[in-house]
């Protein structure tokens, strides 16, 4: 039972946004593993990858459909352009580990409180205010990506043209 609690605690620590926090791991004489945000004598530092977060629309915003449609139309009309600088439509490229960095642009630039959101094959994979979203470990093959501009409530206010691209990765089969 103690091992299960320790494992669950470790998973929670690893799942938490730790981009600026250190995580430490210690194994005692009995083999019990402990994770902490404070250094433990005899412990080691664990490198934790940043967690991608996605802002979903609040249920209240979605329920007020007509009002939401009018607001989206108004906010979306303030953007003349939205699209991908990379990858380009129908582009094929090699990515050994499947990492793709999407570069997006809009004209004008993002309004305060807005973010770019990338969806890959219909699923949100990242958000950014910088115009760059890196997605690791994309499977080999052809994919469809779409860029959206979302407001602070997670509501899509503008959608760009989709791009279709192909990722080539080395095979593990021999």
Backbone as a ProteinNet text record, in pm:
[ID]
protein_1_A
[PRIMARY]
XXXXXXXXXXXXXXXXXXXXXXXXXXXXXXXXXXXXXXXXXXXXXXXXXXXXXXXXXXXXXXXXXXXXXXXXXXXXXXXXXXXXXXXXXXXXXXXXXXXXXXXXXXXXXXXXXXXXXXXXXXXXXXXXXXXXXXXXXXXXXXXXXXXXXXXXXXXXXXXXXXXXXXXXXXXXXX
[TERTIARY]
82.7	0	87.3	195.1	284.5	349.4	386.1	447.3	348.4	222.7	119.7	101.3	100.9	86.6	208.2	326.9	449.6	447.3	406.3	399.3	297.3	181.5	79.2	129.7	199.6	255.8	358.8	440.1	542.8	479.8	375.4	307.6	244.8	186.3	129.2	236.7	349.3	459.6	507.9	518.2	566.1	464	336	231.7	209.9	256.3	236.9	327.3	285.4	371.3	499	611.3	736.4	843.5	805.5	905	1007.8	974.1	1068	1104.1	1049.8	1074.6	1166.5	1244.5	1329.3	1252	1276.5	1218.1	1333.6	1326.4	1432.8	1378.9	1463.5	1426.3	1525.9	1474.2	1558.7	1507.9	1602	1568.4	1633.9	1550.7	1606.8	1659	1710.5	1772.1	1674.3	1545	1444.4	1394	1445.6	1404.5	1283.8	1236.2	1122.9	1168.9	1093.6	1127.4	1044.4	1111.1	1044.4	1078.1	977.9	997.3	963.3	1038.9	1015.9	1056.1	1005.2	1047.9	1160.3	1203.2	1314.6	1426.3	1552.2	1664.1	1662.1	1693.3	1699.5	1842.8	1901.4	2039	2048.3	2141.2	2157.7	2063.8	1983.1	1888.2	1950.4	1877.4	1923.5	1818.4	1862.9	1771.3	1708.5	1578.1	1505.5	1470.9	1502.4	1465.2	1322.2	1237.2	1095.6	1064.4	1003.1	965.6	848.1	841.5	727.3	597.2	491.2	360.2	287.3	230.5	151.3	12.8	-31.3	-165.2	-252.1	-377.4	-474	-587.1	-626.3	-736.7	-865.8	-957.1	-1086.1	-1189.8	-1289	-1393.3	-1468.5	-1505.1	-1584.2	-1727.6	-1790.6	-1926	-2025.1	-2009.6	-2103.1	-2094.4	-1972.1	-1953.1	-2017.9	-2009.6	-2064.6	-2217.4	-2274.8	-2420.5	-2488.8	-2423.7	-2482.8	-2449.7	-2508.7	-2470.4	-2479.8	-2591.7	-2607.5	-2511.2	-2500.7	-2408.5	-2264.8	-2231.7	-2098.4	-2069.4	-2165.5	-2146.6	-2119	-2194.2	-2175.2	-2037.5	-1995.7	-1865.1	-1752.2	-1762.9	-1661.8	-1651.4	-1764.5	-1764.5	-1695.7	-1724	-1663.7	-1513.6	-1472.4	-1329.8	-1253.8	-1310.8	-1244.6	-1228.5	-1320.6	-1314.9	-1196.6	-1139.3	-1025.9	-895.4	-896.6	-777.8	-799	-706.3	-714.5	-656.5	-550	-479.5	-447	-445.2	-400.7	-355.5	-233	-185.5	-52.4	-1.2	124.7	236.8	349.3	472.1	546.6	532.1	592.9	510.1	483.5	513.9	419.2	462.2	377.5	286.3	180	84.7	152.4	124.7	177.4	327.8	387.7	530.6	558.6	671.6	718.6	859.5	890.3	1021.8	1055.9	1186.3	1236	1242.2	1201.2	1213.3	1241.7	1367.6	1408.6	1330.2	1301.9	1227.6	1081	1039.4	900.1	864.1	963.3	935.4	913.4	804.3	773.3	747	812.9	788	701.7	579.3	485.1	511.7	524.6	542.1	417	350.2	225.8	235.7	150	149	6.3	-15.3	-144.9	-121.4	-217.5	-212.5	-346.5	-352.4	-243.7	-200.2	-98	-52.4	-162.5	-134.7	-234.5	-280.2	-407.6	-466.7	-440.5	-444.1	-424.7	-527.4	-479.6	-566.9	-589	-535.9	-553	-427.8	-445.3	-335.9	-357.1	-247.1	-256.3	-276.2	-361.8	-380.5	-362.9	-282.3	-259.1	-338.8	-412.5	-476.5	-411.1	-383.7	-321.4	-417.2	-460	-557.1	-680.9	-723.7	-846.7	-831.3	-711.1	-690.1	-599.3	-634.6	-544.6	-414	-299.8	-169.8	-83.4	-122	-40.9	-95.7	-57.2	-97.4	24.2	22	135.9	93.4	163.4	145.7	261.7	363.6	483.2	475.1	383.1	374.8	453.9	507.3	585.2	535.6	499.5	453.6	529.2	602	677.7	599	578.3	504	598.1	625.9	717.5	647.7	727	686.4	561.4	555.2	445.3	472.8	373.1	390	424.8	496.4	525.1	394.3	394.3	275.4	225	108.9	49.6	-47.5	-39.9	-121.3	-184.1	-290.5	-356.8	-344.8	-303.3	-290.8	-371.8	-427.3	-504.6	-460.3	-449.5	-419.4	-545.8	-572.6	-686	-632.6	-706.1	-681.6	-793	-752.8	-851.9	-843.8	-956.7	-958.3	-924.7	-927.3	-887.5	-980.6	-1099.5	-1191.8	-1174.9	-1079	-1056.4	-1148.1	-1222.3	-1316	-1241.8	-1258	-1192.7	-1261	-1180.6	-1236.9	-1196.7	-1093.6	-1050.7	-982.7	-1005.9	-945.3	-873.5	-750.6	-672.7	-697.9	-640.2	-652.1	-570.2	-624.1	-549.8	-430.1	-329.1	-217.9	-208.6	-162.6	-142.8	6.7	68.9	212.2	243.5	362	403	533.9	536.9	656.9	719.2	848.4	924.5	1010.7	1001.9	1083.5	1150.8	1267.3	1333.8	1248.8	1260	1185.2	1261.8	1189.3	1252.1	1251.6	1176.7	1171.2	1299.3	1343	1465.6	1434.8
-119	0	125.7	121.9	237.3	264.3	156.8	171.8	234.8	195.7	250.9	400.1	440.8	582.4	660.7	602.9	669	684.1	579	584.3	688	691.6	790.6	931.9	950.8	1083.4	1122.8	1029	1056.5	1095.4	1024.1	1056.5	1194.7	1229.9	1363.6	1470.9	1447	1542.9	1557.9	1445.7	1451.6	1514.9	1502.9	1559.4	1708.1	1756.9	1898.6	1985.4	2109.4	2198.9	2229.9	2177.2	2190.1	2256.3	2343.4	2401.6	2484.2	2536.5	2616.2	2549	2432.7	2366.8	2247	2218.7	2100.9	1986.5	1864.7	1746	1654.7	1600.9	1515.7	1376.6	1274.1	1134.8	1072.5	996.7	930.6	788.3	693.3	553.6	518.9	474.9	442	298.7	255.1	122.9	8.7	33	-70.5	-67.9	22.5	30.2	118.9	190.1	281.4	406.1	445	562.7	680.4	795.1	917	1028.1	1105.5	1222.3	1346.4	1454.2	1575.6	1696.6	1813.8	1938.3	2002.8	1935.7	1981.7	1878.3	1924.7	1830.1	1730.1	1605.1	1499	1448	1434.1	1385.1	1247.6	1233.6	1107.4	1094.2	1196.5	1191.8	1245.5	1233.1	1281.4	1372.1	1464.4	1554.4	1480.5	1495	1432	1538.6	1512.7	1606.7	1576.5	1676.8	1660.8	1747.2	1687.4	1763.6	1854.6	1973.9	2061.8	1997.4	2028.2	1973.6	2069.3	2016.5	2098	2115.6	2240.3	2266.3	2325.3	2293.9	2342.2	2409.3	2530	2601.1	2563.7	2501.3	2464.3	2570.4	2587	2686.7	2651.8	2754.7	2734.5	2697.1	2605.5	2562.9	2678.2	2780.8	2894.3	2965.5	2977.8	3046.7	2969	2837.8	2754.8	2752.6	2763.7	2758.1	2879.7	2994.5	3117.1	3126	3039	3017.3	3140.9	3207.7	3322.1	3434.6	3463.2	3566.3	3528.4	3400.8	3351.4	3366.2	3331.1	3343.5	3488	3581.2	3723.1	3771.2	3728.9	3769.6	3709.9	3583.9	3518.6	3587.4	3620.2	3687.5	3823.7	3896.1	4028.5	4016.8	3927.4	3911.7	3856.1	3757.5	3695.5	3790.9	3886.2	3982	4077.2	4085.8	4177	4119	3992.5	3929.8	3911.7	3967.7	3953.6	3820.8	3775.2	3654	3567.3	3436.8	3340.5	3217.2	3173.2	3054.9	3004.9	2901.7	2838.5	2893.7	2925.3	2952.9	2820.1	2729	2596.2	2501.7	2382.3	2329	2386.6	2378.2	2425.5	2312.7	2349.6	2249.7	2152.1	2022.7	1911.9	1893.6	1948.8	1933.1	1796.5	1736.8	1611.7	1637	1584.4	1607.2	1494.2	1484.4	1383.2	1442.5	1363.9	1401.3	1273.6	1252.8	1128.6	1093.9	1193.6	1165.5	1208.1	1255.3	1293.3	1430.4	1510.4	1643.9	1740.7	1815.2	1916.1	2047.5	2153.8	2286.6	2362.3	2389.8	2462.9	2612	2682.2	2827.3	2888.2	2976.8	3036.2	3188.3	3252	3398.3	3446.5	3569.5	3632.3	3778.2	3835.1	3977.5	4037.4	4127.7	4176.2	4069.2	4101.2	4008.9	3982.4	3893.5	3856.5	3975.2	3979	4077.8	4031.7	4122.3	4082.4	3976.1	3874.4	3766.7	3656.6	3669.8	3567.3	3480.2	3355.9	3260.7	3189.9	3137.3	3045.2	2906.3	2826.8	2687.7	2601.3	2497.4	2404.4	2277.9	2233.3	2102.6	2013.6	1891.4	1793.2	1675.8	1650.8	1544.2	1557.9	1682.8	1711.1	1725	1701.8	1708.8	1825.8	1907.1	2016.3	1959.1	2015.2	1965.5	2072.3	2199	2302.6	2441.5	2532.2	2672.3	2759.6	2879.2	2969.1	3111.7	3206.1	3345.6	3390.4	3305	3342.2	3309.4	3222.6	3182.6	3057.2	2992.5	2870.4	2766.1	2648.6	2539.2	2413.6	2353.6	2231.6	2112.4	2014.7	1893.7	1774.7	1702.2	1588	1459.6	1369.3	1231.4	1216.6	1290.5	1274.1	1148.4	1064.5	940.8	969.2	874.5	887.6	882.5	942.6	941.3	1081.3	1086	1212.8	1261.1	1390.7	1451.3	1580.6	1621	1748.5	1836.2	1961.6	2055.9	2180.6	2240.3	2363.6	2456.4	2585.2	2683.6	2764.6	2787.2	2867.7	2980.6	3087.6	3188.8	3170.4	3158.9	3141.1	3259.7	3290	3399.6	3345.6	3431.2	3389.5	3284.3	3267.2	3163.7	3032.1	3026.3	2903.9	2889.4	2994.8	2991.1	3029.9	2947.3	2975.7	3094.5	3198.5	3317.7	3329.3	3256.7	3259.5	3127.4	3074.3	2948.9	2971.6	2925.1	2936.9	2819.6	2827.5	2717.7	2598.4	2478.2	2359.8	2332.3	2265.9	2217.1	2066.5	2002.9	1858.5	1837	1756.1	1732.6	1587.1	1542.6	1404.3	1402.2	1322.3	1305.6	1170.6	1173.4	1051	1027.5	906.3	869.7	735.5	712.6	584	470.8	356.1	239.2	167.5	112.8	32.5	-115.6	-150.6	-289.1	-321.5	-442.7	-483.3	-595.8
0	0	0	81.7	90.7	-45.2	-115.5	-248.1	-345.6	-336.9	-424.6	-399.2	-272.4	-237.3	-287.5	-269	-315.6	-467.3	-537.2	-683.3	-729.6	-665.9	-702.1	-676.4	-564.4	-534.3	-638.3	-679	-779.6	-911.9	-950.7	-1076.4	-1071.3	-957.4	-943.5	-952.3	-889.7	-898	-1041.1	-1111.7	-1249.9	-1342.7	-1311.2	-1396.6	-1370.2	-1256.6	-1223.3	-1309.5	-1336.6	-1414.6	-1337.2	-1383.8	-1311	-1395.4	-1486.1	-1574.1	-1497.1	-1379.2	-1302.6	-1170.3	-1142	-1014.2	-1033.2	-929.5	-928.7	-863.3	-909.4	-848.4	-809.6	-689.8	-638.4	-610.1	-632.8	-613.4	-515.5	-419.6	-321.5	-301.8	-293.6	-265.6	-132.2	-34.5	96.5	98.7	214.6	228.6	200.1	221.1	195.3	50.9	-28.9	-169.7	-193.9	-89.6	-106.9	-181	-282	-361.9	-313.6	-293.7	-249.8	-347.4	-387	-471.3	-389.4	-411.2	-334.5	-417	-375.8	-439.9	-358.5	-251.8	-170.1	-177.8	-180	-189.2	-73	-103.8	-3.6	-1.8	116.7	126.9	61.2	-30.8	-102.9	-221.6	-247.5	-359.7	-487.3	-594.5	-724	-785.3	-869.4	-938.7	-1056.2	-1072.2	-1182.2	-1284.2	-1410.5	-1515.6	-1557.9	-1549.5	-1582.7	-1704	-1804.9	-1923.3	-1890.1	-1952.2	-1926.2	-1975.1	-1907.3	-1939.3	-2032.4	-2139	-2230.3	-2170.5	-2162	-2109.9	-2219.9	-2217.1	-2314.1	-2237	-2279.5	-2216.6	-2288.3	-2217.9	-2276.4	-2242.8	-2330.5	-2301.6	-2173.6	-2100.5	-1980	-2020.4	-1947.7	-1983.1	-1994.3	-1907.4	-1912.5	-2047.7	-2100.9	-2228.4	-2341.8	-2335.9	-2442.7	-2437.5	-2319.8	-2306.7	-2368.3	-2366	-2420.4	-2569.2	-2648.4	-2787.4	-2876	-2878.8	-2967.9	-2931.5	-2803.7	-2757.3	-2793.7	-2776.5	-2809.2	-2958.7	-3043.2	-3188.8	-3229.2	-3171.7	-3204.3	-3158.8	-3039.4	-2987.7	-3071.1	-3108.1	-3191.2	-3326.3	-3385.2	-3515.4	-3504.2	-3397.5	-3376.8	-3354.1	-3264.5	-3234.5	-3354.3	-3421.8	-3536.7	-3652.6	-3666.1	-3776.5	-3761.9	-3643.2	-3623.5	-3677.6	-3721.9	-3780.4	-3930.2	-4009.6	-4154.8	-4202.6	-4137.5	-4178.7	-4059	-4081.7	-3982.3	-4057.3	-4032.9	-4103.6	-4051.9	-4119.1	-4084	-4170.7	-4109.4	-4183.2	-4201.9	-4102.9	-4109.5	-4025.9	-4072.9	-4204.3	-4309.5	-4432.2	-4540.9	-4587.5	-4655.5	-4703.5	-4798.8	-4780.4	-4861	-4847.1	-4742.6	-4720.4	-4659.5	-4698.1	-4639.1	-4587.1	-4469.2	-4410.6	-4315	-4283.3	-4190.1	-4049.8	-3952.4	-3811.6	-3734.8	-3701	-3635.8	-3511.8	-3426.7	-3303.8	-3312.5	-3429.2	-3448.3	-3396.2	-3358.1	-3306.1	-3422.3	-3415.6	-3516.8	-3444.6	-3491.4	-3436.7	-3536.2	-3496.3	-3580.3	-3563.3	-3674.9	-3673.3	-3735.8	-3661.9	-3709.9	-3708.4	-3786.8	-3793.2	-3811.4	-3768.6	-3790.6	-3823.5	-3891.4	-3922.9	-3886.1	-3791.7	-3706.9	-3607.8	-3526.3	-3422	-3320.5	-3228.9	-3128	-3043.9	-3018.4	-2927.6	-2783.5	-2686.3	-2546.4	-2505.1	-2435.5	-2388.2	-2489.5	-2611	-2713.6	-2722	-2768.8	-2789.4	-2922.5	-2976.3	-3088.6	-3030.2	-3094	-3054.4	-3178	-3165.8	-3276.2	-3249.6	-3351.2	-3343	-3448.1	-3408.5	-3495.9	-3509.1	-3631.4	-3658.5	-3570	-3549.8	-3476.1	-3326	-3271.9	-3127.2	-3092.5	-2991.2	-2951.1	-2896.1	-2940.9	-2897.1	-2833.3	-2843	-2780.7	-2803.6	-2714.5	-2723.2	-2700.6	-2758.7	-2746	-2777	-2717.6	-2756.3	-2844.4	-2858.8	-2933.9	-3082.4	-3121.6	-3262.3	-3291.1	-3187.9	-3204.9	-3105.4	-3156.6	-3071	-3112.5	-3019.5	-3047.8	-2995.5	-3083.7	-3047.7	-3065.5	-2957.3	-2967	-3010.7	-3065.2	-3091.4	-3177.7	-3286	-3381	-3462.9	-3476.7	-3551.3	-3696.7	-3757.7	-3899.8	-3977.2	-4094.6	-4178.3	-4206.7	-4265.6	-4307.2	-4200.6	-4172.1	-4066.6	-4117.1	-4049.8	-4077.5	-3953.8	-3975	-3863.6	-3895.2	-3791.1	-3804	-3691.4	-3722.3	-3619.6	-3592.1	-3464.1	-3420.2	-3332.9	-3325	-3222.3	-3120.8	-2993.3	-2887.4	-2792.7	-2729.7	-2632.8	-2494.1	-2392.5	-2257.2	-2198.4	-2256.4	-2209.4	-2283.1	-2377.7	-2454.2	-2574	-2608	-2720.2	-2847.5	-2953.3	-3081.4	-3147.9	-3178	-3241.4	-3388	-3430	-3569.9	-3600.5	-3720.3	-3763.7	-3895.3	-3902.7	-4025.5	-4118.3	-4237.1	-4333	-4284.8	-4300.1	-4255.4	-4347	-4291.5	-4371.2	-4353.9	-4459.8	-4459.8	-4480.7	-4395.3	-4406.2	-4372.3	-4414.8	-4391.9	-4316.3	-4209.3	-4128.6	-4164.4	-4200.6	-4224	-4101.2	-4046.5	-3930.7	-3957.7	-3898.5	-3919.6	-3863.4	-3925.7	-3881	-3772	-3673.9	-3570.6	-3609.6	-3715.3	-3763.2	-3838.8	-3827.8	-3901.1	-3994.5
[MASK]
++++++++++++++++++++++++++++++++++++++++++++++++++++++++++++++++++++++++++++++++++++++++++++++++++++++++++++++++++++++++++++++++++++++++++++++++++++++++++++++++++++++++++++++

